[in-house]
XYZ file of N, CA, C and O in Angstrom:
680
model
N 80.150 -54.905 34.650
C 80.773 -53.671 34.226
C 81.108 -53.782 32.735
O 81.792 -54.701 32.283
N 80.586 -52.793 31.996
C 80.792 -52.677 30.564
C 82.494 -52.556 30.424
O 83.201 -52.219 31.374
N 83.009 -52.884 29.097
C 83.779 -52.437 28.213
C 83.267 -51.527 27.361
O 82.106 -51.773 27.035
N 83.952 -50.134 26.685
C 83.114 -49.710 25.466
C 84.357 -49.516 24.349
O 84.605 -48.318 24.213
N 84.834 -50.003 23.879
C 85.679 -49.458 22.253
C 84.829 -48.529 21.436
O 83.786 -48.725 20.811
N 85.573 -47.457 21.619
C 85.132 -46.642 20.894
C 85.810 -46.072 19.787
O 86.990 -45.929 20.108
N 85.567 -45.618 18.437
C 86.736 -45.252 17.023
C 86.224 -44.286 16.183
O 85.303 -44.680 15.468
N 86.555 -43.140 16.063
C 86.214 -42.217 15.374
C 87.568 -41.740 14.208
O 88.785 -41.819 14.379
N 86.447 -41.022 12.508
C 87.410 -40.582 11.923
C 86.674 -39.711 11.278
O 85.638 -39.654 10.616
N 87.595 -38.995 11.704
C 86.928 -37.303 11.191
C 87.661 -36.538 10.339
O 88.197 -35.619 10.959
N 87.876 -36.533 9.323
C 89.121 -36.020 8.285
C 89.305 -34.378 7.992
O 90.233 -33.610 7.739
N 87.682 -34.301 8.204
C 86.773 -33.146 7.934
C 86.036 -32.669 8.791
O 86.001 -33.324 9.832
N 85.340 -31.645 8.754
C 84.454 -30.693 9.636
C 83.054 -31.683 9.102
O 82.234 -32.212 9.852
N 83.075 -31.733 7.710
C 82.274 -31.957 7.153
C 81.476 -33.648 6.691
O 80.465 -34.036 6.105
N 82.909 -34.363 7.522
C 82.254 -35.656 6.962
C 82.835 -36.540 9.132
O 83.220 -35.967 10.152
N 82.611 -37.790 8.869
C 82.577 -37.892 10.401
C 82.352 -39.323 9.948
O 81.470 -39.506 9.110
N 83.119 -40.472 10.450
C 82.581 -41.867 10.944
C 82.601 -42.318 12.337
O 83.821 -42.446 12.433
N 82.158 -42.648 13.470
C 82.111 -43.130 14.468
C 81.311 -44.590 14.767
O 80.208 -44.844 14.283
N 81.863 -45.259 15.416
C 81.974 -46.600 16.189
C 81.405 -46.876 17.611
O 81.133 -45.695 17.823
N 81.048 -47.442 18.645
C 81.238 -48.029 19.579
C 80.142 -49.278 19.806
O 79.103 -49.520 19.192
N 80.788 -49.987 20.943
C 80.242 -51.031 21.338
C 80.503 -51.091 23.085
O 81.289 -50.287 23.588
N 79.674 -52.251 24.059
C 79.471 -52.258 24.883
C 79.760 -54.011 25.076
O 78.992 -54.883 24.670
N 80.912 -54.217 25.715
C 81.010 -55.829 26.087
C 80.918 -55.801 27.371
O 81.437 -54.958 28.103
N 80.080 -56.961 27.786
C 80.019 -56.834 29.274
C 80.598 -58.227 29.561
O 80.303 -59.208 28.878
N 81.531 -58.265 30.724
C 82.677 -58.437 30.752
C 82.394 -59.943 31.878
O 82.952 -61.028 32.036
N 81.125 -59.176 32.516
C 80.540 -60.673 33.953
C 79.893 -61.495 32.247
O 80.368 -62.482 31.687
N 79.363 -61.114 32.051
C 78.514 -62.458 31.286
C 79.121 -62.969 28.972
O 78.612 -63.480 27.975
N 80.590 -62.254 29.469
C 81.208 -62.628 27.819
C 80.565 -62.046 27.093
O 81.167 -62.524 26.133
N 79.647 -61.234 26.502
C 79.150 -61.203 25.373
C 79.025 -59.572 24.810
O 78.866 -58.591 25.536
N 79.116 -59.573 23.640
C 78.965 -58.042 23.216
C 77.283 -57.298 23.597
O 76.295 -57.687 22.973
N 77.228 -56.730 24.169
C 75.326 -56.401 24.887
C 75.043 -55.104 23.239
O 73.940 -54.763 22.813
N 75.875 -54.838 22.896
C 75.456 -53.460 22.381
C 76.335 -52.663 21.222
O 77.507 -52.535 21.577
N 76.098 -52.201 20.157
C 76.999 -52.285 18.968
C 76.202 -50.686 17.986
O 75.194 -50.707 17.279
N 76.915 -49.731 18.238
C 76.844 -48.914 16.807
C 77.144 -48.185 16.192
O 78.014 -47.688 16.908
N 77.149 -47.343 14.896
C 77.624 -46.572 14.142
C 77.466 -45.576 13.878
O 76.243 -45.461 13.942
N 77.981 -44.390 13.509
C 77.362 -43.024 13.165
C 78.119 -42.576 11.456
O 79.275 -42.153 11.496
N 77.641 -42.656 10.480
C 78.002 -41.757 9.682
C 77.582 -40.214 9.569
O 76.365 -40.066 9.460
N 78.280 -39.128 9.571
C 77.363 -38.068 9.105
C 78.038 -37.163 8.257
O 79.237 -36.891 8.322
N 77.281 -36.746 7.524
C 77.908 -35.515 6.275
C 77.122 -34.304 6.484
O 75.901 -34.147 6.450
N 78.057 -33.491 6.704
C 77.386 -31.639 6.307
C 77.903 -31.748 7.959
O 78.250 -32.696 8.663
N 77.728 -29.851 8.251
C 77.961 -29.535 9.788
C 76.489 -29.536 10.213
O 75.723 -28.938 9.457
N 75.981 -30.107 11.293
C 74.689 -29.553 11.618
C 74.341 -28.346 11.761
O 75.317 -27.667 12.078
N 73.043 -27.532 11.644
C 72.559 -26.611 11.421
C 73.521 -25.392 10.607
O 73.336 -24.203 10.868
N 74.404 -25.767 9.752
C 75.180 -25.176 9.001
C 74.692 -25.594 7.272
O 75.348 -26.521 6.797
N 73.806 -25.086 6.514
C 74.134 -25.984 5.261
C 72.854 -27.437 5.543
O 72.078 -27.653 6.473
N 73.213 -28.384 3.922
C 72.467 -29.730 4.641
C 73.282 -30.416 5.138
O 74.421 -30.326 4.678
N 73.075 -31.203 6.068
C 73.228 -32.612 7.214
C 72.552 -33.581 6.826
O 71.398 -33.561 6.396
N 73.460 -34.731 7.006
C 72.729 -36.245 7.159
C 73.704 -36.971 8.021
O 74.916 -36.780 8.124
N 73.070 -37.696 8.520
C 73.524 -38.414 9.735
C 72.645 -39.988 9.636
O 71.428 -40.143 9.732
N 73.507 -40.852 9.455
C 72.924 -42.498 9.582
C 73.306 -43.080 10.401
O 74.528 -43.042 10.544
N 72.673 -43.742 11.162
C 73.289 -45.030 12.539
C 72.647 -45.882 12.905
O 71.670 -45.817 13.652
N 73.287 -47.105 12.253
C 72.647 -48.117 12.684
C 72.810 -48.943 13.983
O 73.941 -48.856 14.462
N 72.119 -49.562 14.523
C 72.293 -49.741 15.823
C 72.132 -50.934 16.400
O 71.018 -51.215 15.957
N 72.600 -52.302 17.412
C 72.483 -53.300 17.465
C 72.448 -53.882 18.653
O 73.503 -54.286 19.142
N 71.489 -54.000 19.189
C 70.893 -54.603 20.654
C 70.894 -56.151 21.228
O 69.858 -56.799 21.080
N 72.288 -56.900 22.026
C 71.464 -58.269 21.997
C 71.034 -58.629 23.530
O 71.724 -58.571 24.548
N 69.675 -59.019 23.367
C 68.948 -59.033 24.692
C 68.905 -60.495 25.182
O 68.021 -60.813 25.978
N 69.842 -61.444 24.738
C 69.817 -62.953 24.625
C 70.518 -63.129 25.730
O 71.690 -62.910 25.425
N 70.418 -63.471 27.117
C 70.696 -64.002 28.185
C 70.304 -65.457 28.682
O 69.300 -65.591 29.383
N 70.899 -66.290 28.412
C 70.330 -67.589 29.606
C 70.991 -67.685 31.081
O 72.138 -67.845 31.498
N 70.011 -67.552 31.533
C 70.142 -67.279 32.950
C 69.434 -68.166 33.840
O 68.240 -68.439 33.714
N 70.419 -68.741 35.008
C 69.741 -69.624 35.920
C 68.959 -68.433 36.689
O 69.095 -67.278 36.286
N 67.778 -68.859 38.292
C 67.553 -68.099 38.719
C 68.315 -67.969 39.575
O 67.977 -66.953 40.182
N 69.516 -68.562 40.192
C 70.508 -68.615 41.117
C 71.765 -66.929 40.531
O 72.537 -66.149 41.089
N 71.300 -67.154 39.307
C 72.033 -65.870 38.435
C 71.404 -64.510 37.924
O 72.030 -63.653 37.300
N 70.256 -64.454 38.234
C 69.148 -63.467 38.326
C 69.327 -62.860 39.746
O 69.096 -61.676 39.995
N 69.664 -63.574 40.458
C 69.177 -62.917 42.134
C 70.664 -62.396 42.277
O 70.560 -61.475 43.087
N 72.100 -62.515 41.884
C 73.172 -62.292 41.849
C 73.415 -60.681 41.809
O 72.705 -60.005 41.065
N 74.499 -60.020 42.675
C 74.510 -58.583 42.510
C 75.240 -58.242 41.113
O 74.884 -57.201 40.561
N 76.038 -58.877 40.615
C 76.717 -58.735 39.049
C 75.271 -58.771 37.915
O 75.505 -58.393 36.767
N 73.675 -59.264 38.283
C 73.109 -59.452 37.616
C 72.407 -57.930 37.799
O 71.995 -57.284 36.835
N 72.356 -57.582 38.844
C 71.498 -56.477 39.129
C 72.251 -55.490 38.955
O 71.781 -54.358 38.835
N 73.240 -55.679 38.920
C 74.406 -54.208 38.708
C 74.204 -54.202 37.026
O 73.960 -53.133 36.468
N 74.294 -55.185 36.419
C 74.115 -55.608 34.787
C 72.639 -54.963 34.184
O 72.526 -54.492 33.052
N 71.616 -55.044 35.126
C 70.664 -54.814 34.289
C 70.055 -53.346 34.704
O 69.205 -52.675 34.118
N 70.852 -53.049 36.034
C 70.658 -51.616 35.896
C 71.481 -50.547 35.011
O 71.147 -49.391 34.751
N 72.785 -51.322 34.568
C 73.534 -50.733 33.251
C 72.805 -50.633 31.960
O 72.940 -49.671 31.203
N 71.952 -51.750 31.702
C 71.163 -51.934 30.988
C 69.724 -52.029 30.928
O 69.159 -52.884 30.246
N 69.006 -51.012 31.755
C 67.893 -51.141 31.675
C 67.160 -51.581 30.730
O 66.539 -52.640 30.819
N 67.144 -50.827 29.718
C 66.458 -50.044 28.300
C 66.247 -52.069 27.682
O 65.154 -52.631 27.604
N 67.370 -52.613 27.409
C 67.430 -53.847 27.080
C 67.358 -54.656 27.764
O 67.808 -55.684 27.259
N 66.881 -54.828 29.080
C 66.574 -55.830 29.711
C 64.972 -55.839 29.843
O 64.361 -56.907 29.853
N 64.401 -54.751 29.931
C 62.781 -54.711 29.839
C 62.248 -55.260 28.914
O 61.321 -56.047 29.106
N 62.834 -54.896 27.374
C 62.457 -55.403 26.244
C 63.244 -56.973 25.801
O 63.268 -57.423 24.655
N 63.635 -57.397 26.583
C 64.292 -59.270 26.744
C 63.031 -59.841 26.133
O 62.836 -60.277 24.999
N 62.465 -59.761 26.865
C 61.837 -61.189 26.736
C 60.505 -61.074 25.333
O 59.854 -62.063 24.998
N 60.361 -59.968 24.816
C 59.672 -59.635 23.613
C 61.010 -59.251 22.514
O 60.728 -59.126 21.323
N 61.677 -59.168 22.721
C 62.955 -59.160 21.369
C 64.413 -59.520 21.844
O 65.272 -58.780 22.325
N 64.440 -60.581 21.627
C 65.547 -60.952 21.824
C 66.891 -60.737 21.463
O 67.887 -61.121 22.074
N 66.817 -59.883 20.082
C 67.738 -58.944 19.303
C 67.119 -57.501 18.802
O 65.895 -57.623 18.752
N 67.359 -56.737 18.579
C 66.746 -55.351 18.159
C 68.060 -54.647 17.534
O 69.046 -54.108 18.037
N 67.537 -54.947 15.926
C 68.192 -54.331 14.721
C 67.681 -52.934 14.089
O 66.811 -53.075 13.230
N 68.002 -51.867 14.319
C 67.180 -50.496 13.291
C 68.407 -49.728 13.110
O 69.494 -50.008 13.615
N 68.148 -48.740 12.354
C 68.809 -48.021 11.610
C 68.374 -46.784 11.965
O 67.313 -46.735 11.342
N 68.514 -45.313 12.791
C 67.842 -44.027 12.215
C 68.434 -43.343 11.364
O 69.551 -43.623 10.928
N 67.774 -42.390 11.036
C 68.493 -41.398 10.089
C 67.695 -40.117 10.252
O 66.472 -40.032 10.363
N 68.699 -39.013 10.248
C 68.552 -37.468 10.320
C 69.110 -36.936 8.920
O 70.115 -37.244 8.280
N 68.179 -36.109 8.707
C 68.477 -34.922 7.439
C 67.747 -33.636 7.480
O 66.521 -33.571 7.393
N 68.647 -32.458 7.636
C 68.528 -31.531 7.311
C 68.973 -30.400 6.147
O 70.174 -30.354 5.881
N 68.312 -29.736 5.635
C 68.797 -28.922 4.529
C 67.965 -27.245 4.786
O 67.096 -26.963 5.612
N 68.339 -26.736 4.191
C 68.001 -25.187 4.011
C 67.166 -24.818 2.852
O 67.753 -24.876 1.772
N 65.965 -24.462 2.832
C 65.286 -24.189 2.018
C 65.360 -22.676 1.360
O 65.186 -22.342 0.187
N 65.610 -22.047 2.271
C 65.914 -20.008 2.175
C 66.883 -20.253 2.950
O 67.316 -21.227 3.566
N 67.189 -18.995 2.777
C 68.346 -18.674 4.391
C 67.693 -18.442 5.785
O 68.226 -18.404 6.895
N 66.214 -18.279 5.369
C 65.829 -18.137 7.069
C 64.635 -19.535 7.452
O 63.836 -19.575 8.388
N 64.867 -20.556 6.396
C 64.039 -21.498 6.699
C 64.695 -22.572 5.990
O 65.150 -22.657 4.849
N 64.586 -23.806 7.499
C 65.171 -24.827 7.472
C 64.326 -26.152 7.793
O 63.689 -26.399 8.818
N 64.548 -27.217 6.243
C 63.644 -28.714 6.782
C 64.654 -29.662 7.261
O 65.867 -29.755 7.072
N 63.414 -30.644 8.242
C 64.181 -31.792 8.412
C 63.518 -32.930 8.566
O 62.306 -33.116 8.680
N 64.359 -33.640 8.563
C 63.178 -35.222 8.685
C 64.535 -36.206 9.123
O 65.755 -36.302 8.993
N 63.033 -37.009 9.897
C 64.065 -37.887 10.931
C 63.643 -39.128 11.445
O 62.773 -38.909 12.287
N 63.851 -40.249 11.329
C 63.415 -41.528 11.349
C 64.315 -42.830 11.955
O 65.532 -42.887 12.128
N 63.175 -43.959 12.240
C 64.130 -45.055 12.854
C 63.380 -46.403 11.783
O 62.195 -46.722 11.877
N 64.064 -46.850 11.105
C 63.869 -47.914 10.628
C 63.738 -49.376 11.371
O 64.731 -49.482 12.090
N 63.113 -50.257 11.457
C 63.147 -51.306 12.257
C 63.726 -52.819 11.267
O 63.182 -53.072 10.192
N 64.410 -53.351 11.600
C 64.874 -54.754 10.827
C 63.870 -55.699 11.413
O 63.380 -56.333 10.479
N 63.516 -55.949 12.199
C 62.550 -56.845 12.490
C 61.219 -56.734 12.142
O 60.623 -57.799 11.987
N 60.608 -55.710 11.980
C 59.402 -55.314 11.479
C 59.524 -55.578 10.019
O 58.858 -56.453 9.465
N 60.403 -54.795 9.384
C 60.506 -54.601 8.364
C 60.103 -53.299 7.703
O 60.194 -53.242 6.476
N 59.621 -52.138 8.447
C 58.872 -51.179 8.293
C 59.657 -49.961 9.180
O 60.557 -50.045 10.016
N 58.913 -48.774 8.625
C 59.753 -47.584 9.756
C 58.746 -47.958 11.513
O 57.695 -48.538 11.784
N 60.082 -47.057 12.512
C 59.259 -47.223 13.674
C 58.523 -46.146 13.611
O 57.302 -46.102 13.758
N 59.453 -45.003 13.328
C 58.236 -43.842 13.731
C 58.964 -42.990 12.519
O 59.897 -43.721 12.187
N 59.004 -41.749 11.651
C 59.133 -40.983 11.290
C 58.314 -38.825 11.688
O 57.276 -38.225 11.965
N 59.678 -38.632 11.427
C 59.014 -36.932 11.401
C 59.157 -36.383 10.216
O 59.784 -37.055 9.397
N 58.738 -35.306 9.867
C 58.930 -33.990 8.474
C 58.741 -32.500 9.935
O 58.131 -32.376 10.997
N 59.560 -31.780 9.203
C 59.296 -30.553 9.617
C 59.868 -29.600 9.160
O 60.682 -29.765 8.251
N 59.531 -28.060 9.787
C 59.932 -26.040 9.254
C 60.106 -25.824 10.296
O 59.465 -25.895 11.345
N 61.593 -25.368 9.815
C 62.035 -24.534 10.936
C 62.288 -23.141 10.317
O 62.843 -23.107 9.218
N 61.804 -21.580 11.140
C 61.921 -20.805 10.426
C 62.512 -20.007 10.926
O 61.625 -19.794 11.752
N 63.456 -19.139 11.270
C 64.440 -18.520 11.640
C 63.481 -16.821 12.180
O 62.804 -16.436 11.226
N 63.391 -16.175 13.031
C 62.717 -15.006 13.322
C 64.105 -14.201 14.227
O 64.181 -14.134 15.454
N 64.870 -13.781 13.477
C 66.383 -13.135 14.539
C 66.992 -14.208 15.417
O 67.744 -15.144 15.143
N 66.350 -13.726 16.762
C 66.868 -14.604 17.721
C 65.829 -15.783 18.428
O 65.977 -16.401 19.483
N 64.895 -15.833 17.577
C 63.746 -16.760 17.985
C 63.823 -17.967 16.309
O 64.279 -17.695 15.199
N 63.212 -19.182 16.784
C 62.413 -19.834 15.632
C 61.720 -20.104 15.880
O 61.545 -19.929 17.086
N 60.453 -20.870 15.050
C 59.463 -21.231 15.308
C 59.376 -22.567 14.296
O 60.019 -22.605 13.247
N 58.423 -23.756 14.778
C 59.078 -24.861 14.195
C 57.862 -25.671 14.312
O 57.330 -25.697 15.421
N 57.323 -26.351 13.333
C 55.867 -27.234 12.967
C 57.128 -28.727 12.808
O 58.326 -28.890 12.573
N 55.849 -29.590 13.129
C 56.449 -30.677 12.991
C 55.461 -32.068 13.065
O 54.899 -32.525 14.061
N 55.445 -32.585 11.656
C 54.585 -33.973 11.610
C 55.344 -35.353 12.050
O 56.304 -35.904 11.511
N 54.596 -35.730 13.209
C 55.402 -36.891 13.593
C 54.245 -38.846 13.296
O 53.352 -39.174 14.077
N 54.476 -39.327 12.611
C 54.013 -40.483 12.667
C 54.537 -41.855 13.035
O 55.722 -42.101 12.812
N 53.483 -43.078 13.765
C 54.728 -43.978 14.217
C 54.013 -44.975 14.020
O 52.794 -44.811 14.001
N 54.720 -46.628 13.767
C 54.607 -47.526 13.572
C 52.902 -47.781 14.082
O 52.130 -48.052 13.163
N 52.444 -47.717 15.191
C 51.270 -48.001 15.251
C 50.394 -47.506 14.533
O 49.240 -47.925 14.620
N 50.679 -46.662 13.798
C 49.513 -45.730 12.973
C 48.930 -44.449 13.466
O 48.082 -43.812 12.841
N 49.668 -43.938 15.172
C 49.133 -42.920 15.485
C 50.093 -41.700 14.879
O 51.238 -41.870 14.460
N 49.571 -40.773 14.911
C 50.449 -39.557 14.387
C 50.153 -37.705 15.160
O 49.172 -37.279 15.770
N 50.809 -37.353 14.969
C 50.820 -36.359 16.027
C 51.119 -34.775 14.992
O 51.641 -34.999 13.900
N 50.876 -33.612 15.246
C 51.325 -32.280 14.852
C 51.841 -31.547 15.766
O 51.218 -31.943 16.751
N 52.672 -30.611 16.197
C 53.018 -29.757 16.794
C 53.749 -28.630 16.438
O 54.812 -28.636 15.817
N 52.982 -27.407 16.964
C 53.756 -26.173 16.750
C 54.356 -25.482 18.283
O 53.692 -25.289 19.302
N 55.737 -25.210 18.073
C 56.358 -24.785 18.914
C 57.419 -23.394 18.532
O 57.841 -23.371 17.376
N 57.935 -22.022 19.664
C 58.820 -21.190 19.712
C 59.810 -21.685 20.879
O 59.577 -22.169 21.987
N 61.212 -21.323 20.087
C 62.053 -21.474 21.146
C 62.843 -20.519 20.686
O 62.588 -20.021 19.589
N 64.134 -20.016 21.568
C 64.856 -18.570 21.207
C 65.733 -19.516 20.995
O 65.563 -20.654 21.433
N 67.072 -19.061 20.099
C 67.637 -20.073 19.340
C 69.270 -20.161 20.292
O 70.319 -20.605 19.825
N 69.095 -19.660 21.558
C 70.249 -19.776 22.151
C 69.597 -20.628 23.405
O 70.285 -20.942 24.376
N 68.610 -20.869 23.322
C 68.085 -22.415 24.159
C 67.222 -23.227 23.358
O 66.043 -22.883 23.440
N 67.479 -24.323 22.514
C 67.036 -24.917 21.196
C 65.793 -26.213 22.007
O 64.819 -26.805 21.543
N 66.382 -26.220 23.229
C 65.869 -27.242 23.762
C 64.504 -27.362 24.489
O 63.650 -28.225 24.692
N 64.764 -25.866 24.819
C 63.612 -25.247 25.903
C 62.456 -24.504 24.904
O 62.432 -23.289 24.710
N 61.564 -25.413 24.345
C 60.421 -24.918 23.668
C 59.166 -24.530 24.541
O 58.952 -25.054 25.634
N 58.397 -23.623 24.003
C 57.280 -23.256 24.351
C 56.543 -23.719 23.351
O 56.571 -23.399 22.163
N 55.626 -24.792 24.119
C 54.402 -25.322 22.610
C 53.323 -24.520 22.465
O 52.533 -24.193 23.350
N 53.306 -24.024 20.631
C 52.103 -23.188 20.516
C 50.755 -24.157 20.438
O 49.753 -23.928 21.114
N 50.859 -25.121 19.640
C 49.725 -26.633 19.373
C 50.509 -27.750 19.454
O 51.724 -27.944 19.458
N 49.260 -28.635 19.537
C 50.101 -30.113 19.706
C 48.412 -30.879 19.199
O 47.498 -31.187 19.963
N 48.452 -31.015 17.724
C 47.153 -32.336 17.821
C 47.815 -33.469 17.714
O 47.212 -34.542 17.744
């Protein structure tokens, strides 16, 4: 069972620091660690948002402690970092979000995850968002560490941001 400390300071509408971490409590050790800075309100104006983030996947484990229900309760808390164990034993990156306003009815953004172990980005986006009343419509170049890269054009009505209809996707 996790611990999480969590610490936020928000002085402003406009500016924001946040904290947390994840100690898990059967095996001593901090599993999980990160930060949020962000400036501007989102979709108000420009936004930026930085967070770096800190994964440790370092377990020594008997198999007498693998087969254990505190182990299986542990790694179903932690999926995400227990799959990737045994190929990274720590996982250091950073993302970052930025948005700004180009017109009043058209808005860019770009959005990325930096990797510390690579040394390189994981994946990055660019994109237009363009405001149509109660609709937008929104292109978006996405590229990622392997070298593949993707386009997509999508409408969504702007009181469900989530629920897109894709016009293309190469």
């Amino acid at each position: 069972m996790p611990i999480t400390p969590e610490a936020t300071y928000a002085p402003s509408p406009d500016f924001s620091v946040t904290s947390d971490a994840d100690y898990d409590i059967y095996f001593h050790r901090w599993r999980r660690a990160q930060g949020t800075l962000a400036l501007g309100v989102r979709d108000r104006g420009a936004w930026l948002r930085v967070r770096p983030s800190y994964v440790d996947n370092r377990l020594a484990l008997s198999q007498l402690e693998q087969n254990s229900m505190d182990y299986r309760l542990s790694r179903y808390l932690y999926a995400d970092s227990f799959q990737t164990a045994s190929q990274f034993p720590e996982l250091f990156y950073t993302d970052v979000e930025l948005s700004f306003p180009v017109t009043p009815l058209i808005r860019a953004y770009a959005s990325g995850q930096y990797d510390y172990q690579y040394g390189r980005p994981s994946y990055y986006t660019v994109g237009l968002v363009r405001n149509i009343h109660c609709w937008e419509v929104e292109g978006a170049y996405h590229r990622y560490m392997t070298g593949e890269y993707r386009f997509d054009a999508s409408l969504h009505l702007m009181a469900f941001p989530r629920e897109k209809l894709p016009l293309i996707s190469l």
